Every structure is written in structure tokens, then in C-alpha cells.
mmCIF file with all atom_site columns, C-alpha atoms in Angstrom:
data_model
loop_
_atom_site.group_PDB
_atom_site.id
_atom_site.type_symbol
_atom_site.label_atom_id
_atom_site.label_alt_id
_atom_site.label_comp_id
_atom_site.label_asym_id
_atom_site.label_entity_id
_atom_site.label_seq_id
_atom_site.pdbx_PDB_ins_code
_atom_site.Cartn_x
_atom_site.Cartn_y
_atom_site.Cartn_z
_atom_site.occupancy
_atom_site.B_iso_or_equiv
_atom_site.pdbx_formal_charge
_atom_site.auth_seq_id
_atom_site.auth_comp_id
_atom_site.auth_asym_id
_atom_site.auth_atom_id
_atom_site.pdbx_PDB_model_num
ATOM 1   C CA . MET A 1 1   ? -19.749 9.343   2.981   1.00 54.00 ? 144 MET A CA 1
ATOM 2   C CA . PRO A 1 2   ? -23.129 10.094  1.358   1.00 60.00 ? 145 PRO A CA 1
ATOM 3   C CA . VAL A 1 3   ? -25.302 7.315   -0.007  1.00 56.00 ? 146 VAL A CA 1
ATOM 4   C CA . ARG A 1 4   ? -27.856 7.121   -2.781  1.00 59.00 ? 147 ARG A CA 1
ATOM 5   C CA . ARG A 1 5   ? -30.840 4.832   -3.063  1.00 62.00 ? 148 ARG A CA 1
ATOM 6   C CA . SER A 1 6   ? -31.288 2.575   -6.083  1.00 60.00 ? 149 SER A CA 1
ATOM 7   C CA . GLY A 1 7   ? -34.492 0.611   -5.708  1.00 65.00 ? 150 GLY A CA 1
ATOM 8   C CA . ARG A 1 8   ? -34.311 -0.950  -2.262  1.00 68.00 ? 151 ARG A CA 1
ATOM 9   C CA . ARG A 1 9   ? -30.539 -0.748  -1.940  1.00 68.00 ? 152 ARG A CA 1
ATOM 10  C CA . LEU A 1 10  ? -28.286 1.988   -0.641  1.00 62.00 ? 153 LEU A CA 1
ATOM 11  C CA . HIS A 1 11  ? -25.001 2.580   -2.441  1.00 59.00 ? 154 HIS A CA 1
ATOM 12  C CA . PRO A 1 12  ? -22.104 4.648   -1.012  1.00 60.00 ? 155 PRO A CA 1
ATOM 13  C CA . GLU A 1 13  ? -21.325 7.677   -3.121  1.00 63.00 ? 156 GLU A CA 1
ATOM 14  C CA . PRO A 1 14  ? -17.971 9.469   -2.923  1.00 64.00 ? 157 PRO A CA 1
ATOM 15  C CA . PRO A 1 15  ? -18.080 13.247  -2.547  1.00 62.00 ? 158 PRO A CA 1
ATOM 16  C CA . ARG A 1 16  ? -17.785 15.628  -5.454  1.00 63.00 ? 159 ARG A CA 1
ATOM 17  C CA . ALA A 1 17  ? -14.376 17.076  -6.217  1.00 58.00 ? 160 ALA A CA 1
ATOM 18  C CA . ASP A 1 18  ? -15.311 20.385  -4.547  1.00 60.00 ? 161 ASP A CA 1
ATOM 19  C CA . GLU A 1 19  ? -16.416 18.534  -1.381  1.00 63.00 ? 162 GLU A CA 1
ATOM 20  C CA . LEU A 1 20  ? -13.147 16.706  -0.719  1.00 63.00 ? 163 LEU A CA 1
ATOM 21  C CA . PRO A 1 21  ? -11.272 17.485  2.532   1.00 65.00 ? 164 PRO A CA 1
ATOM 22  C CA . ALA A 1 22  ? -8.128  19.566  2.186   1.00 66.00 ? 165 ALA A CA 1
ATOM 23  C CA . GLY A 1 23  ? -5.775  16.881  3.506   1.00 64.00 ? 166 GLY A CA 1
ATOM 24  C CA . VAL A 1 24  ? -2.187  17.388  4.672   1.00 70.00 ? 167 VAL A CA 1
ATOM 25  C CA . PRO A 1 25  ? 0.717   18.241  2.313   1.00 69.00 ? 168 PRO A CA 1
ATOM 26  C CA . ALA A 1 26  ? 3.878   16.153  2.594   1.00 66.00 ? 169 ALA A CA 1
ATOM 27  C CA . PRO A 1 27  ? 6.526   17.659  4.916   1.00 66.00 ? 170 PRO A CA 1
ATOM 28  C CA . ALA A 1 28  ? 9.771   18.867  3.405   1.00 58.00 ? 171 ALA A CA 1
ATOM 29  C CA . ARG A 1 29  ? 12.577  16.300  3.712   1.00 54.00 ? 172 ARG A CA 1
ATOM 30  C CA . GLN A 1 30  ? 15.321  17.414  6.073   1.00 50.00 ? 173 GLN A CA 1
ATOM 31  C CA . VAL A 1 31  ? 18.946  16.649  5.210   1.00 47.00 ? 174 VAL A CA 1
ATOM 32  C CA . GLU A 1 32  ? 21.528  16.508  7.992   1.00 47.00 ? 175 GLU A CA 1
ATOM 33  C CA . PRO A 1 33  ? 24.200  19.225  7.642   1.00 50.00 ? 176 PRO A CA 1
ATOM 34  C CA . GLY A 1 34  ? 27.347  17.653  6.300   1.00 48.00 ? 177 GLY A CA 1
ATOM 35  C CA . GLY A 1 35  ? 25.439  14.552  5.228   1.00 51.00 ? 178 GLY A CA 1
ATOM 36  C CA . ARG A 1 36  ? 26.518  14.903  1.579   1.00 52.00 ? 179 ARG A CA 1
ATOM 37  C CA . THR A 1 37  ? 29.803  15.394  -0.205  1.00 52.00 ? 180 THR A CA 1
ATOM 38  C CA . ALA A 1 38  ? 30.511  18.302  -2.543  1.00 54.00 ? 181 ALA A CA 1
ATOM 39  C CA . ASP A 1 39  ? 29.235  16.297  -5.519  1.00 55.00 ? 182 ASP A CA 1
ATOM 40  C CA . GLY A 1 40  ? 25.986  15.449  -3.713  1.00 54.00 ? 183 GLY A CA 1
ATOM 41  C CA . ARG A 1 41  ? 26.747  11.878  -2.611  1.00 55.00 ? 184 ARG A CA 1
ATOM 42  C CA . LEU A 1 42  ? 25.819  10.651  0.864   1.00 48.00 ? 185 LEU A CA 1
ATOM 43  C CA . VAL A 1 43  ? 28.534  10.476  3.514   1.00 50.00 ? 186 VAL A CA 1
ATOM 44  C CA . PRO A 1 44  ? 28.687  6.950   5.004   1.00 51.00 ? 187 PRO A CA 1
ATOM 45  C CA . GLY A 1 45  ? 27.938  6.737   8.713   1.00 50.00 ? 188 GLY A CA 1
ATOM 46  C CA . THR A 1 46  ? 25.793  9.879   8.922   1.00 49.00 ? 189 THR A CA 1
ATOM 47  C CA . ARG A 1 47  ? 22.187  9.853   10.043  1.00 51.00 ? 190 ARG A CA 1
ATOM 48  C CA . THR A 1 48  ? 21.085  10.872  6.534   1.00 49.00 ? 191 THR A CA 1
ATOM 49  C CA . ALA A 1 49  ? 22.870  7.891   4.953   1.00 45.00 ? 192 ALA A CA 1
ATOM 50  C CA . GLU A 1 50  ? 21.374  5.484   7.494   1.00 49.00 ? 193 GLU A CA 1
ATOM 51  C CA . GLU A 1 51  ? 17.893  6.891   6.969   1.00 53.00 ? 194 GLU A CA 1
ATOM 52  C CA . MET A 1 52  ? 18.233  6.602   3.194   1.00 47.00 ? 195 MET A CA 1
ATOM 53  C CA . ALA A 1 53  ? 19.318  2.967   3.496   1.00 48.00 ? 196 ALA A CA 1
ATOM 54  C CA . SER A 1 54  ? 16.330  2.256   5.726   1.00 50.00 ? 197 SER A CA 1
ATOM 55  C CA . LEU A 1 55  ? 14.049  4.014   3.258   1.00 50.00 ? 198 LEU A CA 1
ATOM 56  C CA . GLY A 1 56  ? 15.427  1.808   0.472   1.00 54.00 ? 199 GLY A CA 1
ATOM 57  C CA . GLY A 1 57  ? 14.397  -1.358  2.296   1.00 54.00 ? 200 GLY A CA 1
ATOM 58  C CA . ARG A 1 58  ? 10.968  0.005   3.146   1.00 61.00 ? 201 ARG A CA 1
ATOM 59  C CA . ALA A 1 59  ? 10.467  1.174   -0.444  1.00 62.00 ? 202 ALA A CA 1
ATOM 60  C CA . ARG A 1 60  ? 11.273  -2.311  -1.737  1.00 65.00 ? 203 ARG A CA 1
ATOM 61  C CA . ALA A 1 61  ? 8.764   -3.852  0.688   1.00 66.00 ? 204 ALA A CA 1
ATOM 62  C CA . GLU A 1 62  ? 6.177   -1.342  -0.505  1.00 70.00 ? 205 GLU A CA 1
ATOM 63  C CA . GLN A 1 63  ? 6.972   -2.202  -4.123  1.00 70.00 ? 206 GLN A CA 1
ATOM 64  C CA . LEU A 1 64  ? 6.384   -5.899  -3.460  1.00 70.00 ? 207 LEU A CA 1
ATOM 65  C CA . ARG A 1 65  ? 3.044   -5.211  -1.794  1.00 74.00 ? 208 ARG A CA 1
ATOM 66  C CA . LEU A 1 66  ? 1.896   -2.889  -4.570  1.00 77.00 ? 209 LEU A CA 1
ATOM 67  C CA . ALA A 1 67  ? 2.810   -5.358  -7.312  1.00 78.00 ? 210 ALA A CA 1
ATOM 68  C CA . ARG A 1 68  ? 0.281   -7.843  -5.928  1.00 81.00 ? 211 ARG A CA 1
ATOM 69  C CA . LEU A 1 69  ? -2.549  -5.296  -5.888  1.00 85.00 ? 212 LEU A CA 1
ATOM 70  C CA . LEU A 1 70  ? -2.682  -5.319  -9.708  1.00 86.00 ? 213 LEU A CA 1
ATOM 71  C CA . GLY A 1 71  ? -3.316  -9.073  -9.783  1.00 85.00 ? 214 GLY A CA 1
ATOM 72  C CA . ARG A 1 72  ? -1.126  -12.149 -9.705  1.00 83.00 ? 215 ARG A CA 1
ATOM 73  C CA . ALA A 1 73  ? -1.697  -13.306 -13.285 1.00 87.00 ? 216 ALA A CA 1
ATOM 74  C CA . GLN A 1 74  ? 1.609   -13.351 -15.183 1.00 89.00 ? 217 GLN A CA 1
ATOM 75  C CA . LEU A 1 75  ? 0.923   -12.166 -18.742 1.00 90.00 ? 218 LEU A CA 1
ATOM 76  C CA . PRO A 1 76  ? 3.367   -13.499 -21.362 1.00 92.00 ? 219 PRO A CA 1
ATOM 77  C CA . GLU A 1 77  ? 5.150   -11.228 -23.805 1.00 93.00 ? 220 GLU A CA 1
ATOM 78  C CA . GLY A 1 78  ? 2.905   -10.452 -26.753 1.00 93.00 ? 221 GLY A CA 1
ATOM 79  C CA . HIS A 1 79  ? -0.326  -10.693 -24.740 1.00 94.00 ? 222 HIS A CA 1
ATOM 80  C CA . ALA A 1 80  ? -2.870  -8.105  -25.862 1.00 93.00 ? 223 ALA A CA 1
ATOM 81  C CA . LEU A 1 81  ? -3.368  -6.761  -22.331 1.00 93.00 ? 224 LEU A CA 1
ATOM 82  C CA . LEU A 1 82  ? 0.290   -6.601  -21.289 1.00 95.00 ? 225 LEU A CA 1
ATOM 83  C CA . PRO A 1 83  ? 0.887   -2.988  -22.485 1.00 95.00 ? 226 PRO A CA 1
ATOM 84  C CA . TYR A 1 84  ? -2.253  -1.874  -20.678 1.00 96.00 ? 227 TYR A CA 1
ATOM 85  C CA . ARG A 1 85  ? -1.185  -3.663  -17.474 1.00 94.00 ? 228 ARG A CA 1
ATOM 86  C CA . ARG A 1 86  ? 2.126   -1.783  -17.615 1.00 94.00 ? 229 ARG A CA 1
ATOM 87  C CA . ASP A 1 87  ? 0.250   1.457   -18.193 1.00 95.00 ? 230 ASP A CA 1
ATOM 88  C CA . ALA A 1 88  ? -1.904  0.644   -15.155 1.00 95.00 ? 231 ALA A CA 1
ATOM 89  C CA . GLU A 1 89  ? 1.189   0.201   -12.980 1.00 93.00 ? 232 GLU A CA 1
ATOM 90  C CA . ASP A 1 90  ? 2.698   3.520   -14.128 1.00 93.00 ? 233 ASP A CA 1
ATOM 91  C CA . TRP A 1 91  ? -0.616  5.341   -13.694 1.00 95.00 ? 234 TRP A CA 1
ATOM 92  C CA . ARG A 1 92  ? -1.165  3.836   -10.234 1.00 93.00 ? 235 ARG A CA 1
ATOM 93  C CA . ASP A 1 93  ? 2.320   4.751   -9.018  1.00 91.00 ? 236 ASP A CA 1
ATOM 94  C CA . ALA A 1 94  ? 1.972   8.326   -10.273 1.00 92.00 ? 237 ALA A CA 1
ATOM 95  C CA . GLU A 1 95  ? -1.422  8.769   -8.605  1.00 94.00 ? 238 GLU A CA 1
ATOM 96  C CA . LEU A 1 96  ? -0.229  7.315   -5.289  1.00 92.00 ? 239 LEU A CA 1
ATOM 97  C CA . GLN A 1 97  ? 2.730   9.677   -5.309  1.00 91.00 ? 240 GLN A CA 1
ATOM 98  C CA . ARG A 1 98  ? 0.441   12.620  -6.094  1.00 92.00 ? 241 ARG A CA 1
ATOM 99  C CA . LEU A 1 99  ? -1.966  11.726  -3.278  1.00 92.00 ? 242 LEU A CA 1
ATOM 100 C CA . ALA A 1 100 ? 0.867   11.241  -0.794  1.00 91.00 ? 243 ALA A CA 1
ATOM 101 C CA . GLN A 1 101 ? 2.431   14.596  -1.652  1.00 91.00 ? 244 GLN A CA 1
ATOM 102 C CA . SER A 1 102 ? -0.767  16.658  -1.949  1.00 90.00 ? 245 SER A CA 1
ATOM 103 C CA . VAL A 1 103 ? -3.169  15.352  0.712   1.00 89.00 ? 246 VAL A CA 1
ATOM 104 C CA . GLY A 1 104 ? -1.659  12.297  2.453   1.00 88.00 ? 247 GLY A CA 1
ATOM 105 C CA . GLY A 1 105 ? 1.018   13.964  4.539   1.00 89.00 ? 248 GLY A CA 1
ATOM 106 C CA . GLY A 1 106 ? 3.769   12.155  2.624   1.00 88.00 ? 249 GLY A CA 1
ATOM 107 C CA . GLU A 1 107 ? 2.294   8.637   2.579   1.00 87.00 ? 250 GLU A CA 1
ATOM 108 C CA . VAL A 1 108 ? -0.898  6.701   1.913   1.00 89.00 ? 251 VAL A CA 1
ATOM 109 C CA . GLY A 1 109 ? -2.261  3.634   3.664   1.00 88.00 ? 252 GLY A CA 1
ATOM 110 C CA . PRO A 1 110 ? -3.137  0.138   2.378   1.00 89.00 ? 253 PRO A CA 1
ATOM 111 C CA . ALA A 1 111 ? -6.804  1.039   1.787   1.00 91.00 ? 254 ALA A CA 1
ATOM 112 C CA . VAL A 1 112 ? -5.871  3.929   -0.501  1.00 93.00 ? 255 VAL A CA 1
ATOM 113 C CA . GLN A 1 113 ? -3.313  1.750   -2.291  1.00 92.00 ? 256 GLN A CA 1
ATOM 114 C CA . ALA A 1 114 ? -5.945  -0.915  -2.968  1.00 93.00 ? 257 ALA A CA 1
ATOM 115 C CA . ILE A 1 115 ? -8.549  1.581   -4.212  1.00 94.00 ? 258 ILE A CA 1
ATOM 116 C CA . VAL A 1 116 ? -6.094  3.358   -6.502  1.00 95.00 ? 259 VAL A CA 1
ATOM 117 C CA . SER A 1 117 ? -4.885  -0.002  -7.860  1.00 94.00 ? 260 SER A CA 1
ATOM 118 C CA . THR A 1 118 ? -8.478  -0.913  -8.725  1.00 95.00 ? 261 THR A CA 1
ATOM 119 C CA . ALA A 1 119 ? -8.933  2.475   -10.382 1.00 96.00 ? 262 ALA A CA 1
ATOM 120 C CA . ALA A 1 120 ? -5.740  1.901   -12.379 1.00 96.00 ? 263 ALA A CA 1
ATOM 121 C CA . LEU A 1 121 ? -7.040  -1.438  -13.675 1.00 96.00 ? 264 LEU A CA 1
ATOM 122 C CA . GLN A 1 122 ? -10.380 0.150   -14.557 1.00 97.00 ? 265 GLN A CA 1
ATOM 123 C CA . HIS A 1 123 ? -8.634  3.000   -16.339 1.00 97.00 ? 266 HIS A CA 1
ATOM 124 C CA . ALA A 1 124 ? -6.382  0.607   -18.292 1.00 96.00 ? 267 ALA A CA 1
ATOM 125 C CA . ALA A 1 125 ? -9.326  -1.644  -19.218 1.00 96.00 ? 268 ALA A CA 1
ATOM 126 C CA . SER A 1 126 ? -11.279 1.372   -20.442 1.00 97.00 ? 269 SER A CA 1
ATOM 127 C CA . ARG A 1 127 ? -8.368  2.333   -22.739 1.00 97.00 ? 270 ARG A CA 1
ATOM 128 C CA . TRP A 1 128 ? -8.257  -1.233  -24.052 1.00 96.00 ? 271 TRP A CA 1
ATOM 129 C CA . LEU A 1 129 ? -11.970 -1.223  -24.787 1.00 97.00 ? 272 LEU A CA 1
ATOM 130 C CA . PHE A 1 130 ? -11.774 2.218   -26.388 1.00 97.00 ? 273 PHE A CA 1
ATOM 131 C CA . ASP A 1 131 ? -9.044  0.940   -28.699 1.00 97.00 ? 274 ASP A CA 1
ATOM 132 C CA . ARG A 1 132 ? -11.105 -2.125  -29.581 1.00 96.00 ? 275 ARG A CA 1
ATOM 133 C CA . SER A 1 133 ? -14.207 0.001   -30.191 1.00 97.00 ? 276 SER A CA 1
ATOM 134 C CA . ALA A 1 134 ? -12.236 2.147   -32.628 1.00 96.00 ? 277 ALA A CA 1
ATOM 135 C CA . LEU A 1 135 ? -10.773 -0.834  -34.490 1.00 96.00 ? 278 LEU A CA 1
ATOM 136 C CA . GLU A 1 136 ? -14.040 -2.761  -34.589 1.00 96.00 ? 279 GLU A CA 1
ATOM 137 C CA . ALA A 1 137 ? -16.363 0.267   -34.915 1.00 96.00 ? 280 ALA A CA 1
ATOM 138 C CA . ASP A 1 138 ? -18.389 -1.077  -31.981 1.00 97.00 ? 281 ASP A CA 1
ATOM 139 C CA . ALA A 1 139 ? -20.374 1.495   -30.028 1.00 96.00 ? 282 ALA A CA 1
ATOM 140 C CA . LYS A 1 140 ? -21.172 -1.001  -27.243 1.00 97.00 ? 283 LYS A CA 1
ATOM 141 C CA . LEU A 1 141 ? -17.474 -1.412  -26.492 1.00 96.00 ? 284 LEU A CA 1
ATOM 142 C CA . ALA A 1 142 ? -17.117 2.378   -26.335 1.00 96.00 ? 285 ALA A CA 1
ATOM 143 C CA . LEU A 1 143 ? -20.000 2.553   -23.865 1.00 97.00 ? 286 LEU A CA 1
ATOM 144 C CA . ALA A 1 144 ? -18.430 -0.155  -21.674 1.00 97.00 ? 287 ALA A CA 1
ATOM 145 C CA . ALA A 1 145 ? -15.116 1.701   -21.827 1.00 97.00 ? 288 ALA A CA 1
ATOM 146 C CA . SER A 1 146 ? -16.805 4.925   -20.750 1.00 96.00 ? 289 SER A CA 1
ATOM 147 C CA . ARG A 1 147 ? -18.419 3.210   -17.770 1.00 96.00 ? 290 ARG A CA 1
ATOM 148 C CA . LEU A 1 148 ? -15.073 1.824   -16.652 1.00 96.00 ? 291 LEU A CA 1
ATOM 149 C CA . GLY A 1 149 ? -13.578 5.296   -16.881 1.00 96.00 ? 292 GLY A CA 1
ATOM 150 C CA . ASP A 1 150 ? -16.400 6.698   -14.753 1.00 95.00 ? 293 ASP A CA 1
ATOM 151 C CA . ALA A 1 151 ? -15.857 3.932   -12.184 1.00 95.00 ? 294 ALA A CA 1
ATOM 152 C CA . ALA A 1 152 ? -12.138 4.778   -12.039 1.00 96.00 ? 295 ALA A CA 1
ATOM 153 C CA . ARG A 1 153 ? -13.012 8.423   -11.377 1.00 94.00 ? 296 ARG A CA 1
ATOM 154 C CA . GLN A 1 154 ? -15.343 7.480   -8.517  1.00 92.00 ? 297 GLN A CA 1
ATOM 155 C CA . ASN A 1 155 ? -12.672 5.302   -6.952  1.00 94.00 ? 298 ASN A CA 1
ATOM 156 C CA . MET A 1 156 ? -10.120 8.107   -7.190  1.00 94.00 ? 299 MET A CA 1
ATOM 157 C CA . LEU A 1 157 ? -12.491 10.503  -5.418  1.00 92.00 ? 300 LEU A CA 1
ATOM 158 C CA . ALA A 1 158 ? -12.973 7.937   -2.651  1.00 92.00 ? 301 ALA A CA 1
ATOM 159 C CA . ALA A 1 159 ? -9.210  7.343   -2.397  1.00 92.00 ? 302 ALA A CA 1
ATOM 160 C CA . THR A 1 160 ? -8.552  11.080  -2.139  1.00 92.00 ? 303 THR A CA 1
ATOM 161 C CA . GLU A 1 161 ? -11.079 11.448  0.672   1.00 90.00 ? 304 GLU A CA 1
ATOM 162 C CA . ILE A 1 162 ? -9.675  8.503   2.646   1.00 91.00 ? 305 ILE A CA 1
ATOM 163 C CA . ALA A 1 163 ? -6.064  9.673   2.181   1.00 91.00 ? 306 ALA A CA 1
ATOM 164 C CA . ALA A 1 164 ? -6.944  13.163  3.421   1.00 91.00 ? 307 ALA A CA 1
ATOM 165 C CA . ARG A 1 165 ? -8.856  11.909  6.454   1.00 90.00 ? 308 ARG A CA 1
ATOM 166 C CA . GLU A 1 166 ? -6.135  9.410   7.388   1.00 89.00 ? 309 GLU A CA 1
ATOM 167 C CA . ALA A 1 167 ? -3.483  12.132  7.152   1.00 88.00 ? 310 ALA A CA 1
ATOM 168 C CA . ALA A 1 168 ? -5.533  14.426  9.400   1.00 87.00 ? 311 ALA A CA 1
ATOM 169 C CA . ALA A 1 169 ? -5.957  11.629  11.949  1.00 85.00 ? 312 ALA A CA 1
ATOM 170 C CA . LYS A 1 170 ? -2.211  10.874  11.974  1.00 79.00 ? 313 LYS A CA 1
ATOM 171 C CA . ARG A 1 171 ? -1.488  14.358  13.287  1.00 72.00 ? 314 ARG A CA 1
ATOM 172 C CA . THR A 1 172 ? -2.769  13.316  16.708  1.00 66.00 ? 315 THR A CA 1
ATOM 173 C CA . ALA A 1 173 ? -2.436  9.513   16.591  1.00 56.00 ? 316 ALA A CA 1
ATOM 174 C CA . PRO A 1 174 ? 0.886   7.802   17.438  1.00 53.00 ? 317 PRO A CA 1
ATOM 175 C CA . ARG A 1 175 ? 2.854   6.757   14.376  1.00 55.00 ? 318 ARG A CA 1
ATOM 176 C CA . THR A 1 176 ? 3.286   2.993   13.884  1.00 53.00 ? 319 THR A CA 1
ATOM 177 C CA . PRO A 1 177 ? 5.298   1.383   11.055  1.00 54.00 ? 320 PRO A CA 1
ATOM 178 C CA . ALA A 1 178 ? 3.475   -0.633  8.415   1.00 56.00 ? 321 ALA A CA 1
ATOM 179 C CA . ALA A 1 179 ? 3.476   -4.346  9.055   1.00 58.00 ? 322 ALA A CA 1
ATOM 180 C CA . ILE A 1 180 ? 5.567   -6.536  6.731   1.00 62.00 ? 323 ILE A CA 1
ATOM 181 C CA . THR A 1 181 ? 3.990   -9.846  5.824   1.00 65.00 ? 324 THR A CA 1
ATOM 182 C CA . PRO A 1 182 ? 6.121   -13.017 6.187   1.00 70.00 ? 325 PRO A CA 1
ATOM 183 C CA . SER A 1 183 ? 6.314   -13.574 2.413   1.00 69.00 ? 326 SER A CA 1
ATOM 184 C CA . VAL A 1 184 ? 7.541   -10.003 1.796   1.00 64.00 ? 327 VAL A CA 1
ATOM 185 C CA . LEU A 1 185 ? 10.029  -10.368 4.660   1.00 67.00 ? 328 LEU A CA 1
ATOM 186 C CA . ARG A 1 186 ? 11.474  -13.553 3.134   1.00 72.00 ? 329 ARG A CA 1
ATOM 187 C CA . GLN A 1 187 ? 11.928  -11.847 -0.234  1.00 68.00 ? 330 GLN A CA 1
ATOM 188 C CA . LEU A 1 188 ? 13.603  -8.800  1.344   1.00 67.00 ? 331 LEU A CA 1
ATOM 189 C CA . VAL A 1 189 ? 16.042  -11.116 3.129   1.00 69.00 ? 332 VAL A CA 1
ATOM 190 C CA . ALA A 1 190 ? 16.723  -13.055 -0.088  1.00 73.00 ? 333 ALA A CA 1
ATOM 191 C CA . GLU A 1 191 ? 17.465  -9.819  -1.973  1.00 67.00 ? 334 GLU A CA 1
ATOM 192 C CA . GLY A 1 192 ? 19.805  -8.572  0.754   1.00 66.00 ? 335 GLY A CA 1
ATOM 193 C CA . TRP A 1 193 ? 17.769  -5.540  1.848   1.00 59.00 ? 336 TRP A CA 1
ATOM 194 C CA . ILE A 1 194 ? 17.631  -6.655  5.465   1.00 62.00 ? 337 ILE A CA 1
ATOM 195 C CA . GLU A 1 195 ? 19.266  -9.323  7.583   1.00 65.00 ? 338 GLU A CA 1
ATOM 196 C CA . ALA A 1 196 ? 17.365  -12.422 8.536   1.00 68.00 ? 339 ALA A CA 1
ATOM 197 C CA . PRO A 1 197 ? 15.767  -12.025 11.960  1.00 68.00 ? 340 PRO A CA 1
ATOM 198 C CA . ALA A 1 198 ? 17.469  -13.933 14.725  1.00 70.00 ? 341 ALA A CA 1
ATOM 199 C CA . PRO A 1 199 ? 15.675  -17.095 15.773  1.00 72.00 ? 342 PRO A CA 1
ATOM 200 C CA . PRO A 1 200 ? 13.846  -16.888 19.083  1.00 72.00 ? 343 PRO A CA 1
ATOM 201 C CA . PRO A 1 201 ? 15.832  -18.094 22.095  1.00 76.00 ? 344 PRO A CA 1
ATOM 202 C CA . PRO A 1 202 ? 15.085  -21.616 23.295  1.00 77.00 ? 345 PRO A CA 1
ATOM 203 C CA . PRO A 1 203 ? 12.593  -21.793 26.137  1.00 76.00 ? 346 PRO A CA 1
ATOM 204 C CA . THR A 1 204 ? 14.124  -21.740 29.580  1.00 75.00 ? 347 THR A CA 1
ATOM 205 C CA . PRO A 1 205 ? 13.538  -25.044 31.369  1.00 71.00 ? 348 PRO A CA 1
ATOM 206 C CA . THR A 1 206 ? 11.430  -24.601 34.418  1.00 67.00 ? 349 THR A CA 1
ATOM 207 C CA . THR A 1 207 ? 12.008  -26.644 37.568  1.00 63.00 ? 350 THR A CA 1
ATOM 208 C CA . SER A 1 208 ? 8.929   -27.817 39.340  1.00 59.00 ? 351 SER A CA 1
ATOM 209 C CA . PRO A 1 209 ? 8.889   -27.333 43.093  1.00 58.00 ? 352 PRO A CA 1
ATOM 210 C CA . SER A 1 210 ? 9.842   -30.351 45.157  1.00 57.00 ? 353 SER A CA 1
ATOM 211 C CA . THR A 1 211 ? 6.901   -32.492 46.105  1.00 57.00 ? 354 THR A CA 1
ATOM 212 C CA . SER A 1 212 ? 8.787   -34.672 48.588  1.00 57.00 ? 355 SER A CA 1
ATOM 213 C CA . THR A 1 213 ? 7.190   -34.893 51.982  1.00 61.00 ? 356 THR A CA 1
ATOM 214 C CA . PRO A 1 214 ? 9.384   -33.526 54.775  1.00 62.00 ? 357 PRO A CA 1
ATOM 215 C CA . PRO A 1 215 ? 10.287  -35.996 57.528  1.00 62.00 ? 358 PRO A CA 1
ATOM 216 C CA . PRO A 1 216 ? 7.957   -35.964 60.525  1.00 63.00 ? 359 PRO A CA 1
ATOM 217 C CA . GLU A 1 217 ? 9.079   -33.970 63.492  1.00 64.00 ? 360 GLU A CA 1
ATOM 218 C CA . ASP A 1 218 ? 10.324  -35.845 66.543  1.00 61.00 ? 361 ASP A CA 1
ATOM 219 C CA . THR A 1 219 ? 7.744   -35.126 69.217  1.00 59.00 ? 362 THR A CA 1
ATOM 220 C CA . GLU A 1 220 ? 9.316   -37.308 71.916  1.00 59.00 ? 363 GLU A CA 1
ATOM 221 C CA . ARG A 1 221 ? 11.418  -35.474 74.408  1.00 53.00 ? 364 ARG A CA 1
#
């Protein structure tokens, strides 16, 4: 990633749009022959049905992780920023889906999710400030809104580059499933997506070797 100098400091600078790597398009989803009924519903017991059920659990875990990336503050109904927070969530989800399908090989990693979530908040905050600048006729608010929009663009360029490079690396690297944090696992179990993991077996008691001294040999003949 190129850098630029500002005074004595170096700042990373994402590439221009025409310098981004091509990335990897998402593969087409394969459906098992006979995996659906005539009206398009899944046939229970087929590999397609099992895979879809597994995808549902993983999607819920992903949803829980993504929700936390937009902040943990719970805004009450009627809060001035609540509509913009909802817009940020919709915008973030749409951009993550676009990156996964166009350059991420069908998925994006936690780093890309975090960067796009930050860009979504910046984009939403810029819309909020633009609205305030129009209502209050304040040019300074419009300038701050414009800077937030520019920052969101820079983050999206960086996210696109990382998603493309990660997808290219996955072509040769072994595939490992994303880790599920304990708090997400507990919520998935509570909602019935997965069964609670079995407790670990009790430790096997170990017997220490006998330390008794053997009787002395009879040397008298």
C-alpha cells in the first residue's frame, strides 16, 4: 500500500480505483440434482438441505458479529441518529455482499467487515451532517460532512483491495472456518441454531507406579 508524507509522518494511502487488484468472483452455487421438489422447496435429508441448514447457522453467527461492528450503543426510538444508524446497517450489508460477489470469491474476512462498517458509519454521519447543514444553513457542517464522505470512500478502496488480495491468497491456502466467539456461540445455542457442545469428558485418573521396596533376595544357600 503506498504512503504519503505529511510533515514528519507517513500515512498509508489506499490505491486509486484504477489500481485495485481484480480479485476473484464468487463461484456459482451448485444444487444437488433432486435436492428440490417441483415447487422449489428443499427435500429433507439431501446434501443440499443439510448444507442450507448449516449455512443458516453460520449466517446467524455472522449477523451477530456484524451487528457489534456498528457500535454497542442502543439508540431509543425517536433518537435523531437512529434512522441514520439503520441506513448505515443497510449500506454496510449491501457493500459487503457486493465485495464478496465481485472480488472476494464469495466471502470477506473480519478485517474487510470492520473497515466497511467504519465506512458505513462515516457515510451515515456525513448524511446526517449534510441534512443539518441544509436545515441550519451552516457551511461548516457541510464541509465536515464532505470530509466524512471522503473518508468513507478511502476506507472502501482499502476494503476492496484487502478483499481482493485475501481472495487471491485463498486459492492456494487451505480453507479454515471462521472462529465463533463464546458469546456468539451461547446466543446461537439459545436461539436453537445449533446444539450445545457436549461437556469435556472427566479426566482419567492416573495411577502412580508403586514405590514399595521389593523384599531383599535370600543370598544364603
